[in-house]
Amino acid sequence: MIEGHGDDLYRFGDKVKYNFSTNIISGVDHTGLIRHLQSVMTKIGSYPEPAPFSLERKIADKIGVDAANVVVTNGATDAMYRIAHIFERCKSAIRVPTFREYQDACRSFQHDILFVKDINEISDDTDLIWLCNPNNPTGEVLGKSLILDLANSQKSYKDSWIVVDQAYADYTLEKVLTPLEAVNAGNIVLMSSLTKRYAVPGLRIGYIVADEKIADTIRAKGMPWAVNTLAIEAGRYLLDKDEDYVIDAGGLHSEALRITDALRDMGIVCTRTDCNFILCRLPDGKASDLKSWLVENHGILIRDASNFESLDERYFRVAAQNKAQNDLLINAIKEWIS
């Protein structure tokens, strides 16, 4: 989904002062990372590792699994397309509304797609199940016991996989699957993202954790040198710098709830959220019109969510920032509504 992807800041140049369209924390100081990348820049004269084994070993050590259970990819999207390729022409179930890239990957490989609102609607003959947790765009977190029960029930029928995208796991205080739980389940592919954890979307660093057999299958679908030298170096650096990249999940969630209350007072419907972002529905009008007006009049960018499966032109998504910026958003939308 090249057109209509979430953070389209690049379209607006210097007009945007406050970006609520991305779910990633803003205002991050990357000075240390930039300095480190400058110090290793001479490495770009050589090929990177054919597969990023050094970064996979470092991730594995940090999360408590074997390196054989980890596959680093060129962003989480790379993993999605590899998985969809493995299950070419099979049946996929996608819980909606959710990240559009799952269905785009599946359609690229001729999947028969079943869209469901509830995981209880998923049939036993499903080959591949896609879950986003916390879910983008709603912010809802599924209890991990529900996911593990689903994984166990699918095992009894066939050799299917359950893909659980936990890219935003660091933005919620709710309990989500651990890497070891995914490995032990045997049929869960846990997707994670250094992009989201350390706010480096331009570097494209994702990874999956799964049973060794599954991990080997996903690894085999990747191209050699899929992850570049600077991404590998950045990943290895960032994994040791958690103290420089603190995500105040509780504070961001509190602000998200405060925004929710304010928008509901304006007649805007907001879904329950367990993290920093909120799915909203206008009582009237188009989200695209609100988006354009906010950019032009206040330098505020929101996410037009009308292109998510099962949503219409009234839906938009915002992610909480700091209190002062959130107040600007609330007052600007109130002005547009009035």
mmCIF file of C-alpha atoms in Angstrom:
data_model
loop_
_atom_site.group_PDB
_atom_site.id
_atom_site.type_symbol
_atom_site.label_atom_id
_atom_site.label_comp_id
_atom_site.label_asym_id
_atom_site.label_seq_id
_atom_site.Cartn_x
_atom_site.Cartn_y
_atom_site.Cartn_z
ATOM 1 C CA MET A 1 0.000 0.000 0.000
ATOM 2 C CA ILE A 2 2.333 2.724 -1.247
ATOM 3 C CA GLU A 3 -0.416 5.320 -1.648
ATOM 4 C CA GLY A 4 -2.546 6.030 1.405
ATOM 5 C CA HIS A 5 -0.065 4.689 3.933
ATOM 6 C CA GLY A 6 -0.280 6.184 7.411
ATOM 7 C CA ASP A 7 2.434 8.745 7.999
ATOM 8 C CA ASP A 8 2.365 10.846 4.806
ATOM 9 C CA LEU A 9 4.253 13.773 6.306
ATOM 10 C CA TYR A 10 6.408 13.887 3.163
ATOM 11 C CA ARG A 11 3.420 15.229 1.197
ATOM 12 C CA PHE A 12 3.170 18.485 3.123
ATOM 13 C CA GLY A 13 6.697 19.842 3.373
ATOM 14 C CA ASP A 14 7.076 22.480 6.080
ATOM 15 C CA LYS A 15 3.352 22.946 6.623
ATOM 16 C CA VAL A 16 3.144 20.349 9.399
ATOM 17 C CA LYS A 17 4.257 21.422 12.871
ATOM 18 C CA TYR A 18 2.520 18.708 14.891
ATOM 19 C CA ASN A 19 2.332 15.134 13.617
ATOM 20 C CA PHE A 20 -0.507 13.106 15.152
ATOM 21 C CA SER A 21 -0.698 10.716 12.199
ATOM 22 C CA THR A 22 2.213 8.501 13.262
ATOM 23 C CA ASN A 23 1.873 6.229 16.288
ATOM 24 C CA ILE A 24 5.603 6.474 17.049
ATOM 25 C CA ILE A 25 6.847 8.767 19.822
ATOM 26 C CA SER A 26 8.006 12.156 18.575
ATOM 27 C CA GLY A 27 10.780 14.477 19.655
ATOM 28 C CA VAL A 28 13.371 11.704 20.060
ATOM 29 C CA ASP A 29 17.013 12.755 20.318
ATOM 30 C CA HIS A 30 19.016 10.595 17.898
ATOM 31 C CA THR A 31 22.298 12.441 18.435
ATOM 32 C CA GLY A 32 24.086 9.384 19.824
ATOM 33 C CA LEU A 33 22.806 7.116 17.056
ATOM 34 C CA ILE A 34 23.805 9.569 14.342
ATOM 35 C CA ARG A 35 27.270 9.914 15.842
ATOM 36 C CA HIS A 36 27.630 6.128 15.926
ATOM 37 C CA LEU A 37 26.518 5.742 12.303
ATOM 38 C CA GLN A 38 28.980 8.414 11.242
ATOM 39 C CA SER A 39 31.750 6.446 12.951
ATOM 40 C CA VAL A 40 30.968 3.296 10.940
ATOM 41 C CA MET A 41 30.168 4.978 7.632
ATOM 42 C CA THR A 42 33.267 3.518 5.962
ATOM 43 C CA LYS A 43 31.570 0.098 6.145
ATOM 44 C CA ILE A 44 29.196 1.086 3.345
ATOM 45 C CA GLY A 45 32.060 0.336 0.932
ATOM 46 C CA SER A 46 31.533 -3.379 1.578
ATOM 47 C CA TYR A 47 28.514 -5.659 1.369
ATOM 48 C CA PRO A 48 26.570 -6.244 4.596
ATOM 49 C CA GLU A 49 26.115 -9.718 6.048
ATOM 50 C CA PRO A 50 24.107 -11.827 3.538
ATOM 51 C CA ALA A 51 21.711 -12.420 6.432
ATOM 52 C CA PRO A 52 21.919 -10.182 9.522
ATOM 53 C CA PHE A 53 23.075 -12.926 11.912
ATOM 54 C CA SER A 54 24.988 -10.606 14.256
ATOM 55 C CA LEU A 55 21.877 -8.536 14.905
ATOM 56 C CA GLU A 56 19.724 -11.659 15.271
ATOM 57 C CA ARG A 57 22.110 -13.015 17.927
ATOM 58 C CA LYS A 58 22.013 -9.720 19.823
ATOM 59 C CA ILE A 59 18.200 -9.593 19.749
ATOM 60 C CA ALA A 60 17.974 -13.233 20.827
ATOM 61 C CA ASP A 61 20.276 -12.620 23.794
ATOM 62 C CA LYS A 62 18.188 -9.639 24.850
ATOM 63 C CA ILE A 63 14.767 -11.298 24.642
ATOM 64 C CA GLY A 64 15.780 -14.718 25.983
ATOM 65 C CA VAL A 65 15.431 -17.072 23.013
ATOM 66 C CA ASP A 66 17.878 -18.870 20.702
ATOM 67 C CA ALA A 67 19.271 -17.005 17.694
ATOM 68 C CA ALA A 68 17.696 -19.683 15.496
ATOM 69 C CA ASN A 69 14.284 -18.378 16.601
ATOM 70 C CA VAL A 70 14.921 -14.827 15.352
ATOM 71 C CA VAL A 71 14.791 -13.501 11.788
ATOM 72 C CA VAL A 72 15.624 -9.830 11.179
ATOM 73 C CA THR A 73 13.863 -8.319 8.165
ATOM 74 C CA ASN A 74 13.828 -5.080 6.190
ATOM 75 C CA GLY A 75 11.074 -3.665 8.385
ATOM 76 C CA ALA A 76 8.110 -5.686 9.616
ATOM 77 C CA THR A 77 6.495 -5.287 6.185
ATOM 78 C CA ASP A 78 9.232 -7.439 4.650
ATOM 79 C CA ALA A 79 8.241 -10.213 7.066
ATOM 80 C CA MET A 80 4.569 -9.858 6.108
ATOM 81 C CA TYR A 81 5.275 -10.362 2.417
ATOM 82 C CA ARG A 82 7.610 -13.303 3.074
ATOM 83 C CA ILE A 83 4.902 -15.006 5.136
ATOM 84 C CA ALA A 84 2.199 -14.320 2.555
ATOM 85 C CA HIS A 85 4.507 -15.782 -0.109
ATOM 86 C CA ILE A 86 4.998 -18.976 1.912
ATOM 87 C CA PHE A 87 1.206 -19.416 2.038
ATOM 88 C CA GLU A 88 0.591 -18.526 -1.614
ATOM 89 C CA ARG A 89 -2.995 -19.291 -2.733
ATOM 90 C CA CYS A 90 -4.002 -20.362 0.776
ATOM 91 C CA LYS A 91 -6.776 -19.102 3.057
ATOM 92 C CA SER A 92 -6.050 -16.151 5.341
ATOM 93 C CA ALA A 93 -8.189 -14.680 8.118
ATOM 94 C CA ILE A 94 -7.650 -11.031 9.040
ATOM 95 C CA ARG A 95 -9.284 -9.403 12.058
ATOM 96 C CA VAL A 96 -10.476 -5.937 10.994
ATOM 97 C CA PRO A 97 -10.175 -3.046 11.073
ATOM 98 C CA THR A 98 -6.422 -3.430 11.058
ATOM 99 C CA PHE A 99 -3.178 -2.546 9.276
ATOM 100 C CA ARG A 100 -3.797 -2.643 5.519
ATOM 101 C CA GLU A 101 -0.470 -4.221 4.626
ATOM 102 C CA TYR A 102 -1.621 -7.704 5.733
ATOM 103 C CA GLN A 103 -4.331 -7.863 3.089
ATOM 104 C CA ASP A 104 -2.135 -6.216 0.462
ATOM 105 C CA ALA A 105 0.545 -8.866 1.074
ATOM 106 C CA CYS A 106 -2.046 -11.638 0.920
ATOM 107 C CA ARG A 107 -3.565 -10.316 -2.286
ATOM 108 C CA SER A 108 -0.100 -10.157 -3.840
ATOM 109 C CA PHE A 109 0.054 -13.940 -3.442
ATOM 110 C CA GLN A 110 -3.562 -14.783 -4.350
ATOM 111 C CA HIS A 111 -4.866 -15.620 -0.894
ATOM 112 C CA ASP A 112 -8.519 -16.289 -0.222
ATOM 113 C CA ILE A 113 -9.099 -13.633 2.471
ATOM 114 C CA LEU A 114 -11.724 -13.847 5.203
ATOM 115 C CA PHE A 115 -12.258 -10.604 7.109
ATOM 116 C CA VAL A 116 -13.549 -11.122 10.651
ATOM 117 C CA LYS A 117 -14.516 -8.805 13.493
ATOM 118 C CA ASP A 118 -14.018 -11.435 16.193
ATOM 119 C CA ILE A 119 -11.450 -14.226 16.443
ATOM 120 C CA ASN A 120 -14.308 -16.636 17.209
ATOM 121 C CA GLU A 121 -15.410 -16.201 13.575
ATOM 122 C CA ILE A 122 -12.209 -17.835 12.299
ATOM 123 C CA SER A 123 -12.886 -21.250 10.800
ATOM 124 C CA ASP A 124 -10.802 -24.372 11.355
ATOM 125 C CA ASP A 125 -9.762 -24.602 7.707
ATOM 126 C CA THR A 126 -7.857 -21.304 7.845
ATOM 127 C CA ASP A 127 -4.182 -21.571 6.869
ATOM 128 C CA LEU A 128 -2.973 -18.215 8.110
ATOM 129 C CA ILE A 129 -4.380 -15.872 10.772
ATOM 130 C CA TRP A 130 -3.312 -12.213 11.110
ATOM 131 C CA LEU A 131 -3.684 -10.380 14.431
ATOM 132 C CA CYS A 132 -2.358 -6.930 15.337
ATOM 133 C CA ASN A 133 -1.807 -6.458 19.066
ATOM 134 C CA PRO A 134 -2.064 -3.615 20.065
ATOM 135 C CA ASN A 135 -4.308 -3.282 17.072
ATOM 136 C CA ASN A 136 -3.699 -0.516 14.570
ATOM 137 C CA PRO A 137 -5.877 1.596 14.225
ATOM 138 C CA THR A 138 -8.074 0.925 17.288
ATOM 139 C CA GLY A 139 -5.405 0.653 19.996
ATOM 140 C CA GLU A 140 -7.127 -2.381 21.502
ATOM 141 C CA VAL A 141 -5.060 -5.176 23.081
ATOM 142 C CA LEU A 142 -6.274 -8.774 22.883
ATOM 143 C CA GLY A 143 -5.628 -10.829 26.000
ATOM 144 C CA LYS A 144 -2.731 -13.179 25.362
ATOM 145 C CA SER A 145 -4.712 -16.111 26.769
ATOM 146 C CA LEU A 146 -7.181 -15.659 23.880
ATOM 147 C CA ILE A 147 -4.342 -15.799 21.358
ATOM 148 C CA LEU A 148 -2.713 -18.828 22.961
ATOM 149 C CA ASP A 149 -6.088 -20.623 23.088
ATOM 150 C CA LEU A 150 -6.574 -19.867 19.381
ATOM 151 C CA ALA A 151 -3.097 -21.190 18.587
ATOM 152 C CA ASN A 152 -3.799 -24.379 20.486
ATOM 153 C CA SER A 153 -7.154 -24.899 18.771
ATOM 154 C CA GLN A 154 -5.609 -24.435 15.306
ATOM 155 C CA LYS A 155 -2.930 -27.014 16.093
ATOM 156 C CA SER A 156 -5.569 -29.679 16.520
ATOM 157 C CA TYR A 157 -6.801 -29.144 12.948
ATOM 158 C CA LYS A 158 -3.902 -28.392 10.617
ATOM 159 C CA ASP A 159 -0.443 -26.910 10.201
ATOM 160 C CA SER A 160 -1.561 -23.274 10.218
ATOM 161 C CA TRP A 161 0.292 -20.212 11.485
ATOM 162 C CA ILE A 162 -0.925 -17.322 13.601
ATOM 163 C CA VAL A 163 0.884 -14.064 12.880
ATOM 164 C CA VAL A 164 0.782 -11.678 15.849
ATOM 165 C CA ASP A 165 2.073 -8.213 15.025
ATOM 166 C CA GLN A 166 3.261 -6.632 18.273
ATOM 167 C CA ALA A 167 4.996 -3.633 16.717
ATOM 168 C CA TYR A 168 3.385 -1.341 19.294
ATOM 169 C CA ALA A 169 3.865 -3.592 22.322
ATOM 170 C CA ASP A 170 6.057 -0.975 24.023
ATOM 171 C CA TYR A 171 3.205 1.535 23.892
ATOM 172 C CA THR A 172 0.841 -0.361 26.195
ATOM 173 C CA LEU A 173 0.895 -1.472 29.816
ATOM 174 C CA GLU A 174 -1.332 -4.462 29.015
ATOM 175 C CA LYS A 175 0.271 -7.903 29.016
ATOM 176 C CA VAL A 176 1.149 -9.164 25.535
ATOM 177 C CA LEU A 177 2.819 -12.338 24.283
ATOM 178 C CA THR A 178 6.412 -12.905 25.293
ATOM 179 C CA PRO A 179 8.930 -14.143 22.715
ATOM 180 C CA LEU A 180 9.338 -17.412 24.615
ATOM 181 C CA GLU A 181 5.563 -17.985 24.614
ATOM 182 C CA ALA A 182 5.524 -17.552 20.842
ATOM 183 C CA VAL A 183 8.392 -20.009 20.387
ATOM 184 C CA ASN A 184 6.835 -22.589 22.696
ATOM 185 C CA ALA A 185 3.437 -22.319 21.002
ATOM 186 C CA GLY A 186 4.983 -23.808 17.869
ATOM 187 C CA ASN A 187 2.613 -22.130 15.399
ATOM 188 C CA ILE A 188 2.821 -18.433 16.355
ATOM 189 C CA VAL A 189 4.920 -15.924 14.410
ATOM 190 C CA LEU A 190 5.554 -12.908 16.633
ATOM 191 C CA MET A 191 6.414 -9.768 14.666
ATOM 192 C CA SER A 192 8.260 -6.921 16.378
ATOM 193 C CA SER A 193 9.800 -3.669 15.243
ATOM 194 C CA LEU A 194 12.904 -1.763 16.285
ATOM 195 C CA THR A 195 11.421 0.957 14.074
ATOM 196 C CA LYS A 196 8.618 1.551 16.585
ATOM 197 C CA ARG A 197 10.605 0.852 19.752
ATOM 198 C CA TYR A 198 13.377 3.322 18.933
ATOM 199 C CA ALA A 199 11.522 5.689 16.566
ATOM 200 C CA VAL A 200 13.672 4.981 13.485
ATOM 201 C CA PRO A 201 11.163 4.272 10.686
ATOM 202 C CA GLY A 202 13.606 5.377 8.007
ATOM 203 C CA LEU A 203 16.013 2.543 8.860
ATOM 204 C CA ARG A 204 13.509 -0.319 8.337
ATOM 205 C CA ILE A 205 14.450 -2.826 11.054
ATOM 206 C CA GLY A 206 11.875 -5.482 11.922
ATOM 207 C CA TYR A 207 12.150 -9.024 13.211
ATOM 208 C CA ILE A 208 10.104 -12.118 13.837
ATOM 209 C CA VAL A 209 10.341 -14.656 16.647
ATOM 210 C CA ALA A 210 9.030 -18.173 16.108
ATOM 211 C CA ASP A 211 9.700 -21.897 16.409
ATOM 212 C CA GLU A 212 12.982 -22.740 14.651
ATOM 213 C CA LYS A 213 11.292 -24.586 11.783
ATOM 214 C CA ILE A 214 9.024 -21.606 11.063
ATOM 215 C CA ALA A 215 11.921 -19.163 11.419
ATOM 216 C CA ASP A 216 13.996 -21.156 8.921
ATOM 217 C CA THR A 217 11.127 -21.128 6.424
ATOM 218 C CA ILE A 218 10.730 -17.335 6.718
ATOM 219 C CA ARG A 219 14.482 -16.781 6.531
ATOM 220 C CA ALA A 220 14.658 -18.790 3.315
ATOM 221 C CA LYS A 221 12.153 -16.470 1.610
ATOM 222 C CA GLY A 222 14.368 -13.415 2.082
ATOM 223 C CA MET A 223 16.775 -12.013 -0.477
ATOM 224 C CA PRO A 224 20.494 -11.918 0.338
ATOM 225 C CA TRP A 225 21.605 -8.572 1.808
ATOM 226 C CA ALA A 226 17.988 -7.587 2.506
ATOM 227 C CA VAL A 227 19.054 -5.621 5.603
ATOM 228 C CA ASN A 228 21.686 -2.978 4.909
ATOM 229 C CA THR A 229 24.871 -2.264 6.842
ATOM 230 C CA LEU A 230 23.657 0.917 8.525
ATOM 231 C CA ALA A 231 20.433 -0.745 9.677
ATOM 232 C CA ILE A 232 22.423 -3.612 11.209
ATOM 233 C CA GLU A 233 24.820 -1.204 12.913
ATOM 234 C CA ALA A 234 21.926 0.943 14.163
ATOM 235 C CA GLY A 235 20.068 -2.065 15.529
ATOM 236 C CA ARG A 236 23.103 -3.327 17.431
ATOM 237 C CA TYR A 237 23.667 0.152 18.879
ATOM 238 C CA LEU A 238 20.038 0.798 19.851
ATOM 239 C CA LEU A 239 19.563 -2.482 21.703
ATOM 240 C CA ASP A 240 22.035 -1.194 24.307
ATOM 241 C CA LYS A 241 20.408 2.241 24.607
ATOM 242 C CA ASP A 242 16.979 1.648 26.160
ATOM 243 C CA GLU A 243 17.690 4.326 28.768
ATOM 244 C CA ASP A 244 17.930 6.913 25.960
ATOM 245 C CA TYR A 245 14.633 5.787 24.408
ATOM 246 C CA VAL A 246 12.137 5.655 27.250
ATOM 247 C CA ILE A 247 8.498 5.289 26.171
ATOM 248 C CA ASP A 248 6.091 6.587 28.808
ATOM 249 C CA ALA A 249 3.322 4.145 27.893
ATOM 250 C CA GLY A 250 1.232 5.043 30.941
ATOM 251 C CA GLY A 251 1.484 8.777 30.381
ATOM 252 C CA LEU A 252 0.710 8.501 26.679
ATOM 253 C CA HIS A 253 -2.294 6.288 27.388
ATOM 254 C CA SER A 254 -3.611 8.788 29.953
ATOM 255 C CA GLU A 255 -3.345 11.548 27.371
ATOM 256 C CA ALA A 256 -5.056 9.337 24.784
ATOM 257 C CA LEU A 257 -7.955 8.859 27.208
ATOM 258 C CA ARG A 258 -8.116 12.619 27.824
ATOM 259 C CA ILE A 259 -8.284 13.263 24.075
ATOM 260 C CA THR A 260 -10.980 10.591 23.815
ATOM 261 C CA ASP A 261 -13.137 12.288 26.455
ATOM 262 C CA ALA A 262 -12.775 15.670 24.755
ATOM 263 C CA LEU A 263 -13.653 14.320 21.306
ATOM 264 C CA ARG A 264 -16.652 12.407 22.625
ATOM 265 C CA ASP A 265 -17.959 15.659 24.078
ATOM 266 C CA MET A 266 -17.986 16.969 20.490
ATOM 267 C CA GLY A 267 -20.079 14.025 19.270
ATOM 268 C CA ILE A 268 -17.113 12.112 17.828
ATOM 269 C CA VAL A 269 -17.186 8.353 18.423
ATOM 270 C CA CYS A 270 -13.915 6.926 19.757
ATOM 271 C CA THR A 271 -13.024 3.264 20.204
ATOM 272 C CA ARG A 272 -11.571 1.902 23.428
ATOM 273 C CA THR A 273 -7.803 2.112 23.383
ATOM 274 C CA ASP A 274 -5.146 0.384 25.485
ATOM 275 C CA CYS A 275 -2.229 2.417 24.146
ATOM 276 C CA ASN A 276 -1.322 5.820 22.715
ATOM 277 C CA PHE A 277 -3.527 6.013 19.611
ATOM 278 C CA ILE A 278 -7.278 6.300 19.052
ATOM 279 C CA LEU A 279 -9.662 5.476 16.211
ATOM 280 C CA CYS A 280 -12.307 8.189 15.815
ATOM 281 C CA ARG A 281 -15.480 8.629 13.732
ATOM 282 C CA LEU A 282 -16.925 11.992 12.808
ATOM 283 C CA PRO A 283 -20.683 12.479 13.273
ATOM 284 C CA ASP A 284 -20.775 14.168 9.850
ATOM 285 C CA GLY A 285 -18.357 15.047 7.095
ATOM 286 C CA LYS A 286 -15.206 13.461 5.746
ATOM 287 C CA ALA A 287 -12.007 12.734 7.613
ATOM 288 C CA SER A 288 -10.078 13.802 4.509
ATOM 289 C CA ASP A 289 -11.634 17.285 4.736
ATOM 290 C CA LEU A 290 -10.774 17.527 8.437
ATOM 291 C CA LYS A 291 -7.225 16.408 7.684
ATOM 292 C CA SER A 292 -6.703 19.019 4.968
ATOM 293 C CA TRP A 293 -8.223 21.783 7.098
ATOM 294 C CA LEU A 294 -6.039 20.944 10.112
ATOM 295 C CA VAL A 295 -2.872 21.008 8.003
ATOM 296 C CA GLU A 296 -3.726 24.283 6.285
ATOM 297 C CA ASN A 297 -5.012 26.151 9.343
ATOM 298 C CA HIS A 298 -3.068 24.708 12.273
ATOM 299 C CA GLY A 299 -0.124 22.739 10.897
ATOM 300 C CA ILE A 300 -1.598 19.576 12.417
ATOM 301 C CA LEU A 301 -1.465 16.219 10.622
ATOM 302 C CA ILE A 302 -3.871 13.368 11.455
ATOM 303 C CA ARG A 303 -4.382 9.962 9.842
ATOM 304 C CA ASP A 304 -7.321 9.665 7.453
ATOM 305 C CA ALA A 305 -8.421 6.109 8.310
ATOM 306 C CA SER A 306 -11.019 5.688 5.578
ATOM 307 C CA ASN A 307 -8.854 3.206 3.653
ATOM 308 C CA PHE A 308 -8.806 0.627 6.458
ATOM 309 C CA GLU A 309 -10.971 -2.392 5.617
ATOM 310 C CA SER A 310 -14.505 -2.041 7.146
ATOM 311 C CA LEU A 311 -14.159 1.723 7.806
ATOM 312 C CA ASP A 312 -15.718 4.591 5.849
ATOM 313 C CA GLU A 313 -14.918 8.210 4.994
ATOM 314 C CA ARG A 314 -15.726 9.485 8.506
ATOM 315 C CA TYR A 315 -12.883 7.691 10.297
ATOM 316 C CA PHE A 316 -9.563 9.150 11.390
ATOM 317 C CA ARG A 317 -6.816 8.169 13.832
ATOM 318 C CA VAL A 318 -4.701 10.286 16.164
ATOM 319 C CA ALA A 319 -1.814 9.396 18.469
ATOM 320 C CA ALA A 320 -1.321 11.256 21.738
ATOM 321 C CA GLN A 321 1.689 13.573 22.004
ATOM 322 C CA ASN A 322 2.535 15.839 24.951
ATOM 323 C CA LYS A 323 -0.213 17.690 26.842
ATOM 324 C CA ALA A 324 0.337 21.065 25.167
ATOM 325 C CA GLN A 325 0.242 19.557 21.675
ATOM 326 C CA ASN A 326 -2.815 17.477 22.540
ATOM 327 C CA ASP A 327 -4.616 20.631 23.683
ATOM 328 C CA LEU A 328 -3.848 22.227 20.322
ATOM 329 C CA LEU A 329 -5.366 19.193 18.558
ATOM 330 C CA ILE A 330 -8.503 19.207 20.714
ATOM 331 C CA ASN A 331 -9.115 22.934 20.247
ATOM 332 C CA ALA A 332 -8.463 22.762 16.492
ATOM 333 C CA ILE A 333 -10.952 19.909 15.978
ATOM 334 C CA LYS A 334 -13.477 21.736 18.147
ATOM 335 C CA GLU A 335 -13.082 24.762 15.871
ATOM 336 C CA TRP A 336 -13.671 22.632 12.758
ATOM 337 C CA ILE A 337 -16.682 20.886 14.282
ATOM 338 C CA SER A 338 -18.287 24.198 15.244
#
